[in-house]
mmCIF file of C-alpha atoms and ligand atoms in Angstrom:
data_model
loop_
_atom_site.group_PDB
_atom_site.id
_atom_site.type_symbol
_atom_site.label_atom_id
_atom_site.label_comp_id
_atom_site.label_asym_id
_atom_site.label_seq_id
_atom_site.Cartn_x
_atom_site.Cartn_y
_atom_site.Cartn_z
ATOM 1 C CA MET A 947 28.827 1.857 -3.242
ATOM 2 C CA ARG A 948 26.987 -0.430 -5.656
ATOM 3 C CA VAL A 949 23.283 -1.630 -4.915
ATOM 4 C CA ALA A 950 21.428 -4.509 -6.168
ATOM 5 C CA VAL A 951 17.141 -3.950 -5.927
ATOM 6 C CA ILE A 952 15.238 -6.886 -7.015
ATOM 7 C CA GLY A 953 12.232 -5.585 -7.983
ATOM 8 C CA GLY A 954 10.495 -2.112 -9.468
ATOM 9 C CA GLY A 955 7.525 -2.131 -7.925
ATOM 10 C CA ALA A 956 6.441 0.008 -5.555
ATOM 11 C CA MET A 957 9.360 -0.125 -3.267
ATOM 12 C CA GLY A 958 12.136 -1.715 -5.276
ATOM 13 C CA ALA A 959 11.348 1.304 -7.420
ATOM 14 C CA ALA A 960 11.202 3.716 -4.375
ATOM 15 C CA THR A 961 14.540 2.071 -2.800
ATOM 16 C CA SER A 962 16.186 2.500 -6.033
ATOM 17 C CA TRP A 963 14.900 6.222 -6.356
ATOM 18 C CA ARG A 964 15.941 7.195 -3.192
ATOM 19 C CA LEU A 965 19.504 5.119 -3.065
ATOM 20 C CA ALA A 966 19.849 7.046 -6.738
ATOM 21 C CA ARG A 967 19.118 10.582 -5.137
ATOM 22 C CA ARG A 968 22.308 9.625 -2.597
ATOM 23 C CA GLY A 969 24.607 9.565 -5.366
ATOM 24 C CA VAL A 970 24.556 5.462 -4.449
ATOM 25 C CA ASP A 971 25.047 3.091 -7.906
ATOM 26 C CA ALA A 972 21.745 1.400 -7.872
ATOM 27 C CA VAL A 973 20.654 -1.254 -10.381
ATOM 28 C CA CYS A 974 17.057 -2.007 -10.099
ATOM 29 C CA TYR A 975 16.206 -5.605 -11.482
ATOM 30 C CA ASP A 976 12.801 -6.750 -12.463
ATOM 31 C CA ARG A 977 11.827 -10.226 -13.808
ATOM 32 C CA TYR A 978 8.930 -7.482 -16.010
ATOM 33 C CA SER A 979 8.709 -4.342 -17.358
ATOM 34 C CA PRO A 980 7.428 -2.051 -14.259
ATOM 35 C CA PRO A 981 5.115 -0.679 -14.170
ATOM 36 C CA HIS A 982 3.026 -4.100 -15.209
ATOM 37 C CA PRO A 983 0.018 -5.496 -13.692
ATOM 38 C CA LEU A 984 1.443 -8.706 -12.264
ATOM 39 C CA GLY A 985 2.385 -7.544 -8.981
ATOM 40 C CA SER A 986 1.135 -5.496 -6.096
ATOM 41 C CA THR A 987 0.982 -1.841 -7.909
ATOM 42 C CA HIS A 988 -1.514 -1.458 -10.585
ATOM 43 C CA GLY A 989 -4.873 -0.073 -11.011
ATOM 44 C CA ASP A 990 -4.831 3.248 -11.237
ATOM 45 C CA THR A 991 -5.401 4.144 -7.636
ATOM 46 C CA ARG A 992 -4.030 3.415 -3.730
ATOM 47 C CA ILE A 993 -5.330 5.474 -0.469
ATOM 48 C CA ILE A 994 -2.997 7.411 1.680
ATOM 49 C CA ARG A 995 -4.133 8.505 5.043
ATOM 50 C CA THR A 996 -2.939 9.445 8.176
ATOM 51 C CA ALA A 997 -5.034 8.569 11.264
ATOM 52 C CA TYR A 998 -3.403 5.050 10.977
ATOM 53 C CA LEU A 999 -5.795 2.068 12.499
ATOM 54 C CA GLU A 1000 -3.219 -0.427 11.958
ATOM 55 C CA GLY A 1001 -1.295 1.343 14.352
ATOM 56 C CA PRO A 1002 -0.237 4.668 15.995
ATOM 57 C CA TRP A 1003 3.267 3.990 14.990
ATOM 58 C CA TYR A 1004 2.929 4.287 11.541
ATOM 59 C CA VAL A 1005 2.162 8.154 11.772
ATOM 60 C CA PRO A 1006 5.567 9.659 12.009
ATOM 61 C CA LEU A 1007 5.847 7.581 8.451
ATOM 62 C CA LEU A 1008 2.923 8.832 6.661
ATOM 63 C CA GLN A 1009 3.315 12.479 8.436
ATOM 64 C CA GLU A 1010 6.989 11.839 6.242
ATOM 65 C CA ALA A 1011 5.318 10.205 3.087
ATOM 66 C CA PHE A 1012 3.426 13.233 2.120
ATOM 67 C CA PRO A 1013 5.970 15.804 1.583
ATOM 68 C CA LEU A 1014 8.392 12.478 -0.228
ATOM 69 C CA TRP A 1015 5.522 12.123 -2.779
ATOM 70 C CA ARG A 1016 5.152 15.869 -3.550
ATOM 71 C CA GLU A 1017 9.102 15.944 -4.028
ATOM 72 C CA LEU A 1018 8.747 13.154 -6.408
ATOM 73 C CA GLU A 1019 5.676 14.957 -8.184
ATOM 74 C CA ALA A 1020 8.115 17.806 -8.230
ATOM 75 C CA VAL A 1021 11.426 16.154 -9.604
ATOM 76 C CA SER A 1022 9.964 13.879 -12.546
ATOM 77 C CA GLY A 1023 6.805 16.343 -13.101
ATOM 78 C CA ALA A 1024 3.578 13.525 -12.744
ATOM 79 C CA GLN A 1025 1.450 14.517 -10.844
ATOM 80 C CA LEU A 1026 0.797 11.653 -7.788
ATOM 81 C CA LEU A 1027 -1.067 12.739 -4.904
ATOM 82 C CA THR A 1028 -4.326 14.357 -5.142
ATOM 83 C CA MET A 1029 -6.118 15.381 -1.415
ATOM 84 C CA THR A 1030 -9.759 14.370 -0.970
ATOM 85 C CA ASP A 1031 -9.812 13.261 2.943
ATOM 86 C CA ALA A 1032 -10.656 9.478 4.247
ATOM 87 C CA LEU A 1033 -13.812 8.416 6.112
ATOM 88 C CA MET A 1034 -13.407 5.354 8.003
ATOM 89 C CA ILE A 1035 -17.126 4.319 8.942
ATOM 90 C CA GLY A 1036 -17.826 1.760 11.235
ATOM 91 C CA ASP A 1037 -19.686 1.127 14.566
ATOM 92 C CA SER A 1038 -18.137 2.961 17.665
ATOM 93 C CA SER A 1039 -16.305 -0.206 18.841
ATOM 94 C CA SER A 1040 -15.054 -0.907 15.115
ATOM 95 C CA GLU A 1041 -11.161 -1.037 14.940
ATOM 96 C CA ALA A 1042 -11.996 1.499 11.721
ATOM 97 C CA VAL A 1043 -13.611 3.908 13.852
ATOM 98 C CA THR A 1044 -11.387 3.024 17.385
ATOM 99 C CA GLY A 1045 -8.008 2.674 16.114
ATOM 100 C CA ALA A 1046 -8.055 6.037 13.502
ATOM 101 C CA ASN A 1047 -8.936 8.077 16.591
ATOM 102 C CA ALA A 1048 -6.325 6.335 18.125
ATOM 103 C CA SER A 1049 -3.968 7.433 16.427
ATOM 104 C CA ALA A 1050 -5.591 10.569 15.726
ATOM 105 C CA GLN A 1051 -5.262 11.523 19.741
ATOM 106 C CA ALA A 1052 -1.809 9.859 20.100
ATOM 107 C CA HIS A 1053 -0.428 12.112 17.187
ATOM 108 C CA GLY A 1054 -2.579 15.316 17.684
ATOM 109 C CA LEU A 1055 -4.219 14.731 14.052
ATOM 110 C CA ASP A 1056 -6.463 17.399 11.900
ATOM 111 C CA ILE A 1057 -10.182 14.726 12.392
ATOM 112 C CA GLU A 1058 -13.577 15.035 12.574
ATOM 113 C CA VAL A 1059 -15.561 12.582 14.179
ATOM 114 C CA LEU A 1060 -19.036 12.213 12.325
ATOM 115 C CA ASP A 1061 -22.437 10.791 13.744
ATOM 116 C CA ALA A 1062 -24.912 9.297 11.455
ATOM 117 C CA VAL A 1063 -26.603 12.269 10.631
ATOM 118 C CA GLU A 1064 -23.817 14.471 10.235
ATOM 119 C CA LEU A 1065 -22.527 11.755 8.013
ATOM 120 C CA ARG A 1066 -25.799 11.326 5.776
ATOM 121 C CA LYS A 1067 -26.292 15.203 5.750
ATOM 122 C CA ARG A 1068 -22.170 15.648 4.624
ATOM 123 C CA TYR A 1069 -21.855 12.495 2.523
ATOM 124 C CA PRO A 1070 -24.948 11.705 0.465
ATOM 125 C CA GLY A 1071 -23.224 9.241 -1.348
ATOM 126 C CA HIS A 1072 -22.729 6.819 1.618
ATOM 127 C CA VAL A 1073 -25.939 5.007 2.966
ATOM 128 C CA VAL A 1074 -25.291 4.547 7.079
ATOM 129 C CA GLY A 1075 -26.998 2.853 9.589
ATOM 130 C CA ASP A 1076 -27.676 4.407 12.574
ATOM 131 C CA GLU A 1077 -25.100 3.005 14.899
ATOM 132 C CA ASP A 1078 -22.523 4.107 12.344
ATOM 133 C CA MET A 1079 -20.078 6.397 12.808
ATOM 134 C CA ALA A 1080 -17.087 7.765 10.934
ATOM 135 C CA VAL A 1081 -13.516 9.453 11.315
ATOM 136 C CA LEU A 1082 -12.983 12.052 8.714
ATOM 137 C CA ASP A 1083 -9.185 12.004 8.707
ATOM 138 C CA LYS A 1084 -8.041 15.169 6.642
ATOM 139 C CA GLN A 1085 -4.620 14.493 5.951
ATOM 140 C CA ALA A 1086 -5.621 11.802 3.274
ATOM 141 C CA GLY A 1087 -5.982 11.436 -0.331
ATOM 142 C CA ILE A 1088 -5.515 9.016 -3.813
ATOM 143 C CA LEU A 1089 -1.825 8.524 -5.107
ATOM 144 C CA ARG A 1090 -1.505 6.913 -8.510
ATOM 145 C CA PRO A 1091 0.431 3.908 -8.397
ATOM 146 C CA GLU A 1092 1.900 3.133 -12.023
ATOM 147 C CA ALA A 1093 2.178 6.847 -12.645
ATOM 148 C CA ALA A 1094 4.473 6.567 -9.640
ATOM 149 C CA VAL A 1095 6.383 3.806 -10.673
ATOM 150 C CA VAL A 1096 7.067 5.494 -13.548
ATOM 151 C CA ALA A 1097 8.231 8.902 -11.850
ATOM 152 C CA MET A 1098 10.371 6.767 -9.767
ATOM 153 C CA LEU A 1099 12.489 4.630 -12.123
ATOM 154 C CA SER A 1100 12.556 7.922 -14.305
ATOM 155 C CA GLN A 1101 15.127 8.753 -11.665
ATOM 156 C CA VAL A 1102 17.434 5.626 -11.506
ATOM 157 C CA PRO A 1103 20.003 5.946 -13.998
ATOM 158 C CA ARG A 1104 19.908 1.551 -14.636
ATOM 159 C CA VAL A 1105 16.747 0.160 -14.766
ATOM 160 C CA VAL A 1106 17.048 -3.705 -15.797
ATOM 161 C CA ARG A 1107 13.468 -5.219 -16.844
ATOM 162 C CA ASP A 1108 12.656 -8.335 -17.899
ATOM 163 C CA THR A 1109 15.144 -9.902 -16.040
ATOM 164 C CA ARG A 1110 14.649 -12.852 -13.402
ATOM 165 C CA ILE A 1111 16.945 -12.572 -10.420
ATOM 166 C CA THR A 1112 17.232 -16.693 -8.965
ATOM 167 C CA SER A 1113 18.797 -15.952 -6.011
ATOM 168 C CA ILE A 1114 20.615 -13.372 -3.816
ATOM 169 C CA ALA A 1115 23.913 -15.224 -4.205
ATOM 170 C CA GLU A 1116 23.347 -14.771 -8.403
ATOM 171 C CA VAL A 1117 24.389 -10.776 -7.742
ATOM 172 C CA MET A 1118 26.169 -10.276 -4.412
ATOM 173 C CA ASP A 1119 29.250 -10.922 -5.865
ATOM 174 C CA ASP A 1120 28.909 -7.328 -8.132
ATOM 175 C CA PHE A 1121 27.485 -5.847 -5.496
ATOM 176 C CA ASP A 1122 27.776 -4.109 -2.078
ATOM 177 C CA ALA A 1123 24.740 -4.678 -0.640
ATOM 178 C CA VAL A 1124 21.154 -6.076 -2.383
ATOM 179 C CA VAL A 1125 17.275 -4.956 -1.542
ATOM 180 C CA VAL A 1126 14.825 -7.777 -2.003
ATOM 181 C CA ALA A 1127 11.428 -5.597 -2.629
ATOM 182 C CA ALA A 1128 9.883 -8.540 -4.929
ATOM 183 C CA GLY A 1129 6.465 -8.527 -3.163
ATOM 184 C CA PRO A 1130 4.646 -11.493 -3.730
ATOM 185 C CA TRP A 1131 8.127 -13.374 -5.485
ATOM 186 C CA THR A 1132 9.776 -12.824 -1.956
ATOM 187 C CA PRO A 1133 9.700 -16.156 -0.785
ATOM 188 C CA GLU A 1134 11.280 -17.369 -3.754
ATOM 189 C CA LEU A 1135 14.513 -15.525 -2.678
ATOM 190 C CA ILE A 1136 14.095 -16.043 1.171
ATOM 191 C CA ASP A 1137 12.568 -17.947 3.617
ATOM 192 C CA TRP A 1138 12.418 -16.273 6.891
ATOM 193 C CA ILE A 1139 9.635 -14.378 6.811
ATOM 194 C CA PRO A 1140 6.384 -16.133 6.931
ATOM 195 C CA LEU A 1141 4.479 -15.284 4.164
ATOM 196 C CA LYS A 1142 1.320 -16.017 3.029
ATOM 197 C CA VAL A 1143 0.452 -14.580 -0.388
ATOM 198 C CA GLU A 1144 -2.880 -13.332 -0.570
ATOM 199 C CA ARG A 1145 -5.072 -12.941 -3.846
ATOM 200 C CA GLN A 1146 -7.251 -9.883 -4.274
ATOM 201 C CA VAL A 1147 -10.166 -8.303 -6.611
ATOM 202 C CA HIS A 1148 -10.886 -4.763 -7.085
ATOM 203 C CA ALA A 1149 -13.946 -4.135 -9.370
ATOM 204 C CA TRP A 1150 -14.992 -0.441 -11.088
ATOM 205 C CA LEU A 1151 -19.088 -0.071 -10.935
ATOM 206 C CA ALA A 1152 -20.918 2.500 -13.044
ATOM 207 C CA ILE A 1153 -22.534 5.216 -11.523
ATOM 208 C CA GLU A 1154 -25.758 6.717 -12.032
ATOM 209 C CA ARG A 1155 -24.940 10.241 -14.684
ATOM 210 C CA GLU A 1156 -26.984 12.342 -11.534
ATOM 211 C CA ALA A 1157 -24.349 11.305 -8.864
ATOM 212 C CA GLY A 1158 -22.380 14.344 -8.744
ATOM 213 C CA TRP A 1159 -22.001 13.275 -4.846
ATOM 214 C CA LEU A 1160 -19.544 10.740 -5.669
ATOM 215 C CA MET A 1161 -17.269 13.048 -7.292
ATOM 216 C CA PRO A 1162 -13.687 13.766 -5.428
ATOM 217 C CA ASP A 1163 -14.160 17.010 -4.152
ATOM 218 C CA ARG A 1164 -17.725 15.519 -2.371
ATOM 219 C CA PHE A 1165 -16.814 12.241 -2.036
ATOM 220 C CA PRO A 1166 -13.564 11.364 0.430
ATOM 221 C CA VAL A 1167 -11.949 7.534 -0.303
ATOM 222 C CA PHE A 1168 -13.189 5.478 2.052
ATOM 223 C CA ILE A 1169 -12.646 2.448 4.343
ATOM 224 C CA ARG A 1170 -16.301 0.548 6.068
ATOM 225 C CA GLN A 1171 -16.239 -2.010 8.170
ATOM 226 C CA SER A 1172 -19.523 -4.107 8.744
ATOM 227 C CA LYS A 1173 -20.264 -7.786 9.969
ATOM 228 C CA THR A 1174 -21.774 -8.740 5.979
ATOM 229 C CA PHE A 1175 -18.838 -7.732 4.018
ATOM 230 C CA GLY A 1176 -16.156 -7.275 5.930
ATOM 231 C CA ASP A 1177 -13.142 -4.491 5.571
ATOM 232 C CA VAL A 1178 -14.075 -2.612 2.221
ATOM 233 C CA TYR A 1179 -12.596 0.572 0.387
ATOM 234 C CA GLY A 1180 -13.369 2.561 -2.415
ATOM 235 C CA PHE A 1181 -12.976 5.631 -4.169
ATOM 236 C CA PRO A 1182 -14.437 8.452 -5.600
ATOM 237 C CA THR A 1183 -15.138 8.429 -9.642
ATOM 238 C CA LEU A 1184 -12.025 9.644 -11.331
ATOM 239 C CA ASP A 1185 -14.023 9.532 -14.621
ATOM 240 C CA GLY A 1186 -17.440 10.371 -13.843
ATOM 241 C CA VAL A 1187 -18.196 6.951 -15.063
ATOM 242 C CA ALA A 1188 -17.497 4.402 -12.559
ATOM 243 C CA VAL A 1189 -16.038 4.173 -9.076
ATOM 244 C CA LYS A 1190 -13.373 1.507 -7.398
ATOM 245 C CA VAL A 1191 -14.260 -0.872 -4.933
ATOM 246 C CA GLY A 1192 -12.634 -3.781 -3.156
ATOM 247 C CA ARG A 1193 -12.628 -6.005 0.038
ATOM 248 C CA HIS A 1194 -9.710 -5.868 2.122
ATOM 249 C CA HIS A 1195 -8.078 -9.471 3.275
ATOM 250 C CA GLU A 1196 -10.881 -12.028 2.158
ATOM 251 C CA GLY A 1197 -9.002 -13.179 -0.601
ATOM 252 C CA GLU A 1198 -7.743 -16.882 -1.496
ATOM 253 C CA PHE A 1199 -4.023 -17.561 -0.422
ATOM 254 C CA THR A 1200 -2.250 -18.645 -3.338
ATOM 255 C CA ASP A 1201 1.596 -17.588 -5.768
ATOM 256 C CA PRO A 1202 2.072 -15.115 -8.060
ATOM 257 C CA ASP A 1203 3.037 -17.536 -10.411
ATOM 258 C CA HIS A 1204 -0.461 -19.694 -10.362
ATOM 259 C CA VAL A 1205 -2.813 -16.683 -8.877
ATOM 260 C CA ARG A 1206 -6.156 -16.922 -10.625
ATOM 261 C CA ARG A 1207 -6.033 -14.218 -13.293
ATOM 262 C CA GLU A 1208 -9.600 -14.234 -14.069
ATOM 263 C CA VAL A 1209 -12.357 -12.905 -12.146
ATOM 264 C CA GLY A 1210 -16.105 -14.287 -11.957
ATOM 265 C CA ALA A 1211 -19.593 -13.980 -10.065
ATOM 266 C CA THR A 1212 -17.694 -15.576 -6.516
ATOM 267 C CA ASP A 1213 -15.854 -12.005 -6.266
ATOM 268 C CA LEU A 1214 -17.923 -9.608 -7.773
ATOM 269 C CA ASP A 1215 -21.419 -10.720 -5.791
ATOM 270 C CA PRO A 1216 -20.013 -9.536 -2.464
ATOM 271 C CA LEU A 1217 -18.619 -5.929 -3.706
ATOM 272 C CA ARG A 1218 -22.053 -5.622 -6.432
ATOM 273 C CA ARG A 1219 -24.045 -6.238 -2.878
ATOM 274 C CA MET A 1220 -21.916 -4.274 -0.286
ATOM 275 C CA ALA A 1221 -22.336 -1.239 -3.273
ATOM 276 C CA ALA A 1222 -26.375 -1.624 -3.485
ATOM 277 C CA THR A 1223 -26.347 -1.719 0.720
ATOM 278 C CA TYR A 1224 -24.014 1.227 1.682
ATOM 279 C CA MET A 1225 -23.198 3.437 -1.511
ATOM 280 C CA ARG A 1226 -25.646 5.957 -3.265
ATOM 281 C CA GLY A 1227 -26.366 6.030 -7.182
ATOM 282 C CA VAL A 1228 -23.890 3.192 -7.604
ATOM 283 C CA SER A 1229 -25.244 0.098 -10.253
ATOM 284 C CA GLY A 1230 -24.544 -3.310 -10.371
ATOM 285 C CA ARG A 1231 -22.706 -2.768 -14.242
ATOM 286 C CA VAL A 1232 -19.076 -3.548 -13.894
ATOM 287 C CA THR A 1233 -16.909 -1.851 -16.288
ATOM 288 C CA ARG A 1234 -13.531 -3.454 -15.456
ATOM 289 C CA THR A 1235 -11.808 -5.953 -13.216
ATOM 290 C CA LEU A 1236 -8.212 -7.043 -11.845
ATOM 291 C CA THR A 1237 -6.711 -9.061 -9.338
ATOM 292 C CA CYS A 1238 -3.509 -8.175 -7.597
ATOM 293 C CA MET A 1239 -1.562 -9.752 -4.754
ATOM 294 C CA TYR A 1240 -0.581 -9.293 -1.150
ATOM 295 C CA THR A 1241 2.026 -10.237 0.931
ATOM 296 C CA ASN A 1242 0.983 -10.585 4.547
ATOM 297 C CA THR A 1243 3.325 -11.251 7.758
ATOM 298 C CA PRO A 1244 1.508 -12.971 10.642
ATOM 299 C CA ASP A 1245 0.506 -9.753 12.063
ATOM 300 C CA GLY A 1246 0.022 -7.699 9.068
ATOM 301 C CA HIS A 1247 2.687 -5.791 10.240
ATOM 302 C CA PHE A 1248 5.622 -4.614 7.410
ATOM 303 C CA VAL A 1249 9.072 -6.638 7.898
ATOM 304 C CA ILE A 1250 11.662 -4.068 7.224
ATOM 305 C CA ASP A 1251 15.222 -5.280 8.094
ATOM 306 C CA PHE A 1252 18.318 -7.303 7.740
ATOM 307 C CA SER A 1253 18.892 -11.011 6.566
ATOM 308 C CA PRO A 1254 19.550 -12.527 9.894
ATOM 309 C CA ASP A 1255 22.450 -14.206 8.588
ATOM 310 C CA ASP A 1256 23.954 -11.200 6.421
ATOM 311 C CA LYS A 1257 23.832 -7.752 6.629
ATOM 312 C CA ARG A 1258 24.475 -6.959 3.512
ATOM 313 C CA VAL A 1259 20.836 -7.601 2.326
ATOM 314 C CA VAL A 1260 17.834 -5.664 3.112
ATOM 315 C CA VAL A 1261 14.298 -7.284 2.870
ATOM 316 C CA ILE A 1262 11.411 -4.226 2.771
ATOM 317 C CA SER A 1263 8.469 -5.913 0.395
ATOM 318 C CA ALA A 1264 6.395 -7.719 3.162
ATOM 319 C CA CYS A 1265 3.650 -4.883 3.082
ATOM 320 C CA SER A 1266 0.360 -6.786 3.954
ATOM 321 C CA GLY A 1267 -1.877 -5.538 1.683
ATOM 322 C CA HIS A 1268 -1.211 -1.594 2.890
ATOM 323 C CA GLY A 1269 2.249 -0.592 2.047
ATOM 324 C CA PHE A 1270 1.596 1.309 -1.139
ATOM 325 C CA LYS A 1271 1.293 4.931 0.909
ATOM 326 C CA PHE A 1272 4.916 4.297 2.550
ATOM 327 C CA ALA A 1273 6.692 3.111 -0.776
ATOM 328 C CA PRO A 1274 8.786 6.749 -0.680
ATOM 329 C CA VAL A 1275 9.642 6.354 2.873
ATOM 330 C CA ILE A 1276 9.974 2.463 3.091
ATOM 331 C CA GLY A 1277 12.570 3.188 -0.165
ATOM 332 C CA ASP A 1278 14.462 6.077 1.881
ATOM 333 C CA ILE A 1279 15.062 3.555 5.173
ATOM 334 C CA ALA A 1280 16.032 1.276 3.394
ATOM 335 C CA ALA A 1281 18.643 3.675 1.757
ATOM 336 C CA ASP A 1282 19.636 4.487 5.285
ATOM 337 C CA LEU A 1283 20.073 0.637 6.528
ATOM 338 C CA VAL A 1284 22.362 -0.079 3.066
ATOM 339 C CA CYS A 1285 24.499 3.127 3.619
ATOM 340 C CA ASP A 1286 24.868 3.517 7.093
ATOM 341 C CA GLY A 1287 24.161 0.360 8.720
ATOM 342 C CA GLY A 1288 20.861 1.822 10.583
ATOM 343 C CA THR A 1289 18.184 4.599 10.509
ATOM 344 C CA LYS A 1290 16.774 7.396 12.869
ATOM 345 C CA ARG A 1291 13.243 6.272 12.066
ATOM 346 C CA ASP A 1292 11.571 4.169 14.326
ATOM 347 C CA ILE A 1293 11.210 0.680 12.715
ATOM 348 C CA SER A 1294 11.033 -1.490 15.398
ATOM 349 C CA ARG A 1295 7.379 -2.870 14.792
ATOM 350 C CA PHE A 1296 9.082 -4.081 11.734
ATOM 351 C CA ALA A 1297 11.980 -6.173 12.858
ATOM 352 C CA ALA A 1298 12.277 -9.610 11.843
ATOM 353 C CA ALA A 1299 12.884 -10.800 14.742
ATOM 354 C CA ARG A 1300 8.997 -11.204 16.000
ATOM 355 C CA PHE A 1301 9.182 -14.418 13.543
ATOM 356 C CA ALA A 1302 12.711 -15.880 14.168
ATOM 357 C CA PRO A 1303 13.317 -14.695 18.343
ATOM 358 C CA SER A 1304 16.994 -15.770 18.086
ATOM 359 C CA TYR A 1305 17.692 -12.668 16.088
ATOM 360 C CA VAL A 1306 18.476 -9.731 17.525
ATOM 361 C CA PRO A 1307 18.390 -6.290 15.148
ATOM 362 C CA ASP A 1308 20.757 -3.590 15.363
ATOM 363 C CA HIS A 1309 19.209 -0.907 13.513
ATOM 364 C CA ASN A 1310 18.070 2.289 14.914
ATOM 365 C CA HIS A 1311 21.111 3.663 16.422
ATOM 366 C CA ASP A 1312 22.511 6.903 15.622
ATOM 367 C CA ARG A 1313 24.193 7.439 12.583
ATOM 368 C CA ASN A 1314 27.109 10.262 12.492
HETATM 369 C C1 FAD B 1264 -5.786 -4.747 -4.307
HETATM 370 C C2 FAD B 1264 -4.985 -3.761 -4.130
HETATM 371 C C3 FAD B 1264 -5.248 -2.708 -3.319
HETATM 372 C C4 FAD B 1264 -4.374 -2.079 -2.622
HETATM 373 N N1 FAD B 1264 -4.445 -0.875 -2.086
HETATM 374 C C5 FAD B 1264 -3.222 0.050 -1.122
HETATM 375 C C6 FAD B 1264 -3.643 1.157 -0.833
HETATM 376 O O1 FAD B 1264 -5.039 1.759 -1.134
HETATM 377 N N2 FAD B 1264 -3.001 1.598 0.027
HETATM 378 C C7 FAD B 1264 -2.360 1.345 0.426
HETATM 379 O O2 FAD B 1264 -1.069 1.957 0.588
HETATM 380 N N3 FAD B 1264 -1.199 -0.006 -0.281
HETATM 381 C C8 FAD B 1264 -2.563 -0.747 -0.760
HETATM 382 N N4 FAD B 1264 -2.078 -1.866 -1.347
HETATM 383 C C9 FAD B 1264 -1.024 -2.388 -0.885
HETATM 384 C C10 FAD B 1264 0.326 -1.863 -1.826
HETATM 385 O O3 FAD B 1264 0.069 -1.997 -3.129
HETATM 386 C C11 FAD B 1264 1.995 -2.746 -2.113
HETATM 387 O O4 FAD B 1264 1.807 -2.984 -0.541
HETATM 388 C C12 FAD B 1264 2.511 -2.171 -2.925
HETATM 389 O O5 FAD B 1264 2.565 -1.959 -4.247
HETATM 390 C C13 FAD B 1264 3.757 -3.166 -3.137
HETATM 391 O O6 FAD B 1264 4.755 -3.293 -3.303
HETATM 392 P P1 FAD B 1264 6.003 -4.144 -3.673
HETATM 393 O O7 FAD B 1264 7.153 -3.598 -4.680
HETATM 394 O O8 FAD B 1264 6.315 -4.519 -2.537
HETATM 395 O O9 FAD B 1264 5.236 -5.226 -4.973
HETATM 396 P P2 FAD B 1264 5.049 -5.652 -5.980
HETATM 397 O O10 FAD B 1264 4.484 -4.603 -6.811
HETATM 398 O O11 FAD B 1264 4.995 -6.851 -6.388
HETATM 399 O O12 FAD B 1264 6.575 -5.579 -6.984
HETATM 400 C C14 FAD B 1264 7.444 -6.173 -6.877
HETATM 401 C C15 FAD B 1264 8.273 -6.649 -8.316
HETATM 402 O O13 FAD B 1264 9.496 -7.317 -7.982
HETATM 403 C C16 FAD B 1264 9.380 -7.935 -9.549
HETATM 404 N N5 FAD B 1264 10.149 -9.393 -9.150
HETATM 405 C C17 FAD B 1264 9.819 -10.202 -8.613
HETATM 406 N N6 FAD B 1264 10.786 -11.536 -8.517
HETATM 407 C C18 FAD B 1264 11.642 -10.967 -9.134
HETATM 408 C C19 FAD B 1264 12.683 -11.515 -9.475
HETATM 409 N N7 FAD B 1264 13.562 -12.680 -8.585
HETATM 410 N N8 FAD B 1264 13.982 -10.648 -10.011
HETATM 411 C C20 FAD B 1264 13.608 -10.388 -10.373
HETATM 412 N N9 FAD B 1264 12.741 -9.065 -10.152
HETATM 413 C C21 FAD B 1264 11.392 -9.945 -9.578
HETATM 414 C C22 FAD B 1264 8.099 -8.278 -10.051
HETATM 415 O O14 FAD B 1264 8.130 -8.715 -11.214
HETATM 416 C C23 FAD B 1264 7.709 -6.911 -9.345
HETATM 417 O O15 FAD B 1264 7.199 -5.981 -10.129
HETATM 418 C C24 FAD B 1264 -2.856 -2.155 -1.904
HETATM 419 C C25 FAD B 1264 -2.654 -3.737 -2.920
HETATM 420 C C26 FAD B 1264 -3.283 -4.177 -3.677
HETATM 421 C C27 FAD B 1264 -3.246 -5.842 -4.414
#
């Protein structure tokens, strides 16, 4: 079987790796030379967590993701996953707290619920109000996106770089199946998912020299929901110099060929104010910035499905800004769909049918 994978970001690299592992003749095409900073898979770090506030149906896939990340480390020799715990901080009615808790209850996950007093005591890096609380997720940490793409592609016999595929038809004749993993460029290739590409900014803020409470063994990755700043998140310092912070969504809609790459005061001021309000030992001095893109579906959940008019085409790259942690699982599911015509994993929530009601998907049937 010959499969073309369009895109060598997180999703395409993962799919190519999982196909190659099954002995499938997979060719991964990318318009640039991955890993590169022009799409969605760059910036040193990504959060992985298990008490998933976005919905309990993601949890089984996350539980599969951890051993797959470890498998990738073993086959490539790269160090990709550092466990740090994760804190979801908000008031008692926030989705961060209620959603993470609901996933933990549904799946019996290892969490602790911390009140403001306990949070202050354990995590002096966070400034918390009396109404704040947190869910501490013990199955969580930091992934390395660029190193992961290198590791995945090292397992793929054929990677064709700096080659833009202009349409699915261009490759269809030469292959038995095509996986579209084009990230924010997906709308160039397919038109049956209503996608919106959103610009996002990361900033690294310098820390005070004595702020040892921001080190990875004492400062879990965090997500914090607030009325003032929306959903923000951050990482411990990995170099003792700066911490990386970002705002989830709140970005302008764009397209990948015209996205504003320069970062200005309107991007940085809210991040600086957030850090000054919520974090201890972080200065307003910016040491590095980047722009990145989310490929958003209307409901914020993934699309992992066949094309409605051609079962030889699988689409996986509409991850709405939270897909990286799942990459090896999504890649393996794409390999299931391509090789077996279906998957045993429950991906009913990710069906394209929710946007095109006339289309009835046919997956989740038993393989034999
Ligand atoms: C700022 C930011 C923070 C994030 N934080 C997290 C996080 O903490 N945890 C998490 O799980 N997720 C996070 N995400 C989301 C996650 O990073 C993405 O879901 C994931 O990286 C998407 O990977 P992708 O392969 O779909 O897209 P991309 O990385 O954009 O890859 C698409 C690739 O396709 C190539 N391509 C496009 N069109 C063509 C074509 N026509 N021909 C050939 N090649 C083509 C592109 O060059 C590109 O390399 C974050 C995203 C951003 C932007």
